mmCIF file of C-alpha atoms in Angstrom:
data_model
loop_
_atom_site.group_PDB
_atom_site.id
_atom_site.type_symbol
_atom_site.label_atom_id
_atom_site.label_comp_id
_atom_site.label_asym_id
_atom_site.label_seq_id
_atom_site.Cartn_x
_atom_site.Cartn_y
_atom_site.Cartn_z
ATOM 1 C CA UNK A 1 87.723 44.070 -16.863
ATOM 2 C CA UNK A 2 87.134 41.788 -19.855
ATOM 3 C CA UNK A 3 90.473 41.162 -21.566
ATOM 4 C CA UNK A 4 90.749 39.380 -24.910
ATOM 5 C CA UNK A 5 94.169 37.927 -25.639
ATOM 6 C CA UNK A 6 94.788 37.508 -29.372
ATOM 7 C CA UNK A 7 97.559 34.957 -29.742
ATOM 8 C CA UNK A 8 99.640 34.373 -32.852
ATOM 9 C CA UNK A 9 102.025 31.462 -32.414
ATOM 10 C CA UNK A 10 104.227 29.316 -34.631
ATOM 11 C CA UNK A 11 106.039 26.867 -32.349
ATOM 12 C CA UNK A 12 103.995 27.429 -29.186
ATOM 13 C CA UNK A 13 106.166 29.960 -27.365
ATOM 14 C CA UNK A 14 103.771 32.873 -27.880
ATOM 15 C CA UNK A 15 100.913 30.665 -26.708
ATOM 16 C CA UNK A 16 102.849 29.802 -23.537
ATOM 17 C CA UNK A 17 103.409 33.510 -22.933
ATOM 18 C CA UNK A 18 99.712 34.201 -23.609
ATOM 19 C CA UNK A 19 98.699 31.584 -21.025
ATOM 20 C CA UNK A 20 101.113 33.167 -18.533
ATOM 21 C CA UNK A 21 99.506 36.561 -19.201
ATOM 22 C CA UNK A 22 96.060 34.971 -18.806
ATOM 23 C CA UNK A 23 97.023 33.467 -15.443
ATOM 24 C CA UNK A 24 98.404 36.777 -14.179
ATOM 25 C CA UNK A 25 95.338 38.739 -15.278
ATOM 26 C CA UNK A 26 92.893 36.207 -13.832
ATOM 27 C CA UNK A 27 94.780 36.316 -10.523
ATOM 28 C CA UNK A 28 94.004 40.049 -10.478
ATOM 29 C CA UNK A 29 90.290 39.399 -11.002
ATOM 30 C CA UNK A 30 90.018 40.112 -14.742
ATOM 31 C CA UNK A 31 87.855 37.980 -17.019
ATOM 32 C CA UNK A 32 90.048 36.679 -19.837
ATOM 33 C CA UNK A 33 89.236 35.239 -23.270
ATOM 34 C CA UNK A 34 92.046 33.329 -24.963
ATOM 35 C CA UNK A 35 91.556 31.101 -27.984
ATOM 36 C CA UNK A 36 94.528 30.818 -30.383
ATOM 37 C CA UNK A 37 92.100 29.821 -33.151
ATOM 38 C CA UNK A 38 89.292 32.134 -32.097
ATOM 39 C CA UNK A 39 86.892 33.723 -34.554
ATOM 40 C CA UNK A 40 85.720 37.294 -34.839
ATOM 41 C CA UNK A 41 82.185 36.236 -33.875
ATOM 42 C CA UNK A 42 83.481 34.629 -30.660
ATOM 43 C CA UNK A 43 85.566 37.713 -29.900
ATOM 44 C CA UNK A 44 82.648 40.055 -30.568
ATOM 45 C CA UNK A 45 80.333 38.039 -28.332
ATOM 46 C CA UNK A 46 82.914 38.262 -25.523
ATOM 47 C CA UNK A 47 82.766 42.070 -25.984
ATOM 48 C CA UNK A 48 86.261 42.880 -24.691
ATOM 49 C CA UNK A 49 87.146 46.091 -22.938
ATOM 50 C CA UNK A 50 90.815 45.447 -23.618
ATOM 51 C CA UNK A 51 92.521 43.732 -26.539
ATOM 52 C CA UNK A 52 95.943 42.339 -25.817
ATOM 53 C CA UNK A 53 97.938 40.830 -28.672
ATOM 54 C CA UNK A 54 100.677 38.306 -27.954
ATOM 55 C CA UNK A 55 102.247 37.429 -31.266
ATOM 56 C CA UNK A 56 105.361 35.855 -32.612
ATOM 57 C CA UNK A 57 106.616 36.607 -36.108
ATOM 58 C CA UNK A 58 107.156 34.313 -39.054
ATOM 59 C CA UNK A 59 108.648 34.572 -42.512
ATOM 60 C CA UNK A 60 109.545 38.117 -43.413
ATOM 61 C CA UNK A 61 107.754 39.823 -40.532
ATOM 62 C CA UNK A 62 104.392 38.179 -41.051
ATOM 63 C CA UNK A 63 101.736 36.977 -38.662
ATOM 64 C CA UNK A 64 101.587 33.288 -37.733
ATOM 65 C CA UNK A 65 99.022 31.233 -39.655
ATOM 66 C CA UNK A 66 96.785 30.568 -36.640
ATOM 67 C CA UNK A 67 95.982 34.257 -36.040
ATOM 68 C CA UNK A 68 95.649 35.414 -39.648
ATOM 69 C CA UNK A 69 91.904 34.646 -40.044
ATOM 70 C CA UNK A 70 91.011 36.664 -36.934
ATOM 71 C CA UNK A 71 93.443 39.465 -37.770
ATOM 72 C CA UNK A 72 92.094 39.866 -41.315
ATOM 73 C CA UNK A 73 88.485 39.640 -40.142
ATOM 74 C CA UNK A 74 89.157 42.447 -37.656
ATOM 75 C CA UNK A 75 90.950 44.493 -40.299
ATOM 76 C CA UNK A 76 88.161 43.979 -42.840
ATOM 77 C CA UNK A 77 85.244 44.690 -40.470
ATOM 78 C CA UNK A 78 86.906 47.311 -38.261
ATOM 79 C CA UNK A 79 84.468 47.136 -35.342
ATOM 80 C CA UNK A 80 83.860 50.474 -33.692
ATOM 81 C CA UNK A 81 86.004 49.938 -30.639
ATOM 82 C CA UNK A 82 87.187 53.530 -30.258
ATOM 83 C CA UNK A 83 88.069 54.260 -26.672
ATOM 84 C CA UNK A 84 88.677 50.649 -25.723
ATOM 85 C CA UNK A 85 92.132 49.716 -24.539
ATOM 86 C CA UNK A 86 94.910 47.805 -26.229
ATOM 87 C CA UNK A 87 98.440 46.540 -25.685
ATOM 88 C CA UNK A 88 100.863 44.430 -27.702
ATOM 89 C CA UNK A 89 103.520 41.948 -26.694
ATOM 90 C CA UNK A 90 105.672 40.919 -29.645
ATOM 91 C CA UNK A 91 108.061 37.997 -29.884
ATOM 92 C CA UNK A 92 110.784 37.858 -32.490
ATOM 93 C CA UNK A 93 114.473 37.553 -33.208
ATOM 94 C CA UNK A 94 116.426 40.793 -33.564
ATOM 95 C CA UNK A 95 118.825 39.173 -36.017
ATOM 96 C CA UNK A 96 116.033 39.549 -38.610
ATOM 97 C CA UNK A 97 116.531 43.332 -38.632
ATOM 98 C CA UNK A 98 113.590 45.347 -39.935
ATOM 99 C CA UNK A 99 111.136 42.478 -39.563
ATOM 100 C CA UNK A 100 111.947 41.987 -35.856
ATOM 101 C CA UNK A 101 108.641 41.568 -33.973
ATOM 102 C CA UNK A 102 106.747 42.147 -37.227
ATOM 103 C CA UNK A 103 103.728 40.216 -35.940
ATOM 104 C CA UNK A 104 103.457 42.580 -33.005
ATOM 105 C CA UNK A 105 103.882 45.595 -35.278
ATOM 106 C CA UNK A 106 100.962 44.394 -37.424
ATOM 107 C CA UNK A 107 98.777 44.315 -34.317
ATOM 108 C CA UNK A 108 100.034 47.711 -33.185
ATOM 109 C CA UNK A 109 98.895 49.180 -36.519
ATOM 110 C CA UNK A 110 95.561 47.352 -36.422
ATOM 111 C CA UNK A 111 94.854 48.537 -32.880
ATOM 112 C CA UNK A 112 95.482 52.109 -34.009
ATOM 113 C CA UNK A 113 93.055 51.616 -36.915
ATOM 114 C CA UNK A 114 90.472 50.257 -34.472
ATOM 115 C CA UNK A 115 90.820 53.402 -32.378
ATOM 116 C CA UNK A 116 92.100 51.591 -29.319
ATOM 117 C CA UNK A 117 93.858 53.576 -26.631
ATOM 118 C CA UNK A 118 97.283 51.953 -26.347
ATOM 119 C CA UNK A 119 98.109 51.477 -22.663
ATOM 120 C CA UNK A 120 101.847 50.750 -22.913
ATOM 121 C CA UNK A 121 104.532 50.738 -25.576
ATOM 122 C CA UNK A 122 104.836 47.375 -27.293
ATOM 123 C CA UNK A 123 107.010 44.904 -25.414
ATOM 124 C CA UNK A 124 109.520 43.239 -27.711
ATOM 125 C CA UNK A 125 110.895 39.913 -26.499
ATOM 126 C CA UNK A 126 114.019 38.865 -28.369
ATOM 127 C CA UNK A 127 114.482 35.113 -28.889
ATOM 128 C CA UNK A 128 118.216 35.669 -29.390
ATOM 129 C CA UNK A 129 118.466 37.046 -25.841
ATOM 130 C CA UNK A 130 116.009 35.025 -23.759
ATOM 131 C CA UNK A 131 114.880 31.491 -23.140
ATOM 132 C CA UNK A 132 112.245 32.547 -20.574
ATOM 133 C CA UNK A 133 109.949 34.975 -22.405
ATOM 134 C CA UNK A 134 107.055 34.377 -20.015
ATOM 135 C CA UNK A 135 108.957 35.563 -16.943
ATOM 136 C CA UNK A 136 110.787 38.210 -18.984
ATOM 137 C CA UNK A 137 107.359 39.707 -19.696
ATOM 138 C CA UNK A 138 106.561 40.071 -15.974
ATOM 139 C CA UNK A 139 107.825 43.668 -15.474
ATOM 140 C CA UNK A 140 105.725 44.793 -18.471
ATOM 141 C CA UNK A 141 102.770 42.812 -17.126
ATOM 142 C CA UNK A 142 103.206 44.496 -13.747
ATOM 143 C CA UNK A 143 102.902 47.862 -15.538
ATOM 144 C CA UNK A 144 99.890 46.653 -17.511
ATOM 145 C CA UNK A 145 98.126 45.418 -14.384
ATOM 146 C CA UNK A 146 98.887 48.699 -12.615
ATOM 147 C CA UNK A 147 97.475 50.670 -15.570
ATOM 148 C CA UNK A 148 94.297 48.562 -15.499
ATOM 149 C CA UNK A 149 93.961 48.922 -11.735
ATOM 150 C CA UNK A 150 94.111 52.711 -12.067
ATOM 151 C CA UNK A 151 91.144 52.770 -14.463
#
């Protein structure tokens, strides 16, 4: 399957996780697009079957600067991607309360607006509890890969 990974990162951790996800998916034979500064035109020309967001959170639950242009372009154009698949992996710090994993929550809402079929509940990786978010994501990735294999 063609998987587009939309990556919002501030200090590089979400990008490291996104590359880990990319490696795991490619090892399973999926074609993966990952460009932390990608444009909507590039994403549309890739024509993904699955959109996977890997996003950290900044400020008061906002998206990182690098992903905002793509996020807003998607939100403004709302391509007809009903029936395609989606999943979200959010990174944050639970000490921020209501804004914890806010970047991921923004993508969760956008994916619903796009009509994507959400494969798994959003994974929330808490920076106050882990220093290895890439390997901490592996059980969720195992479930994601299994869900894709069964399609």
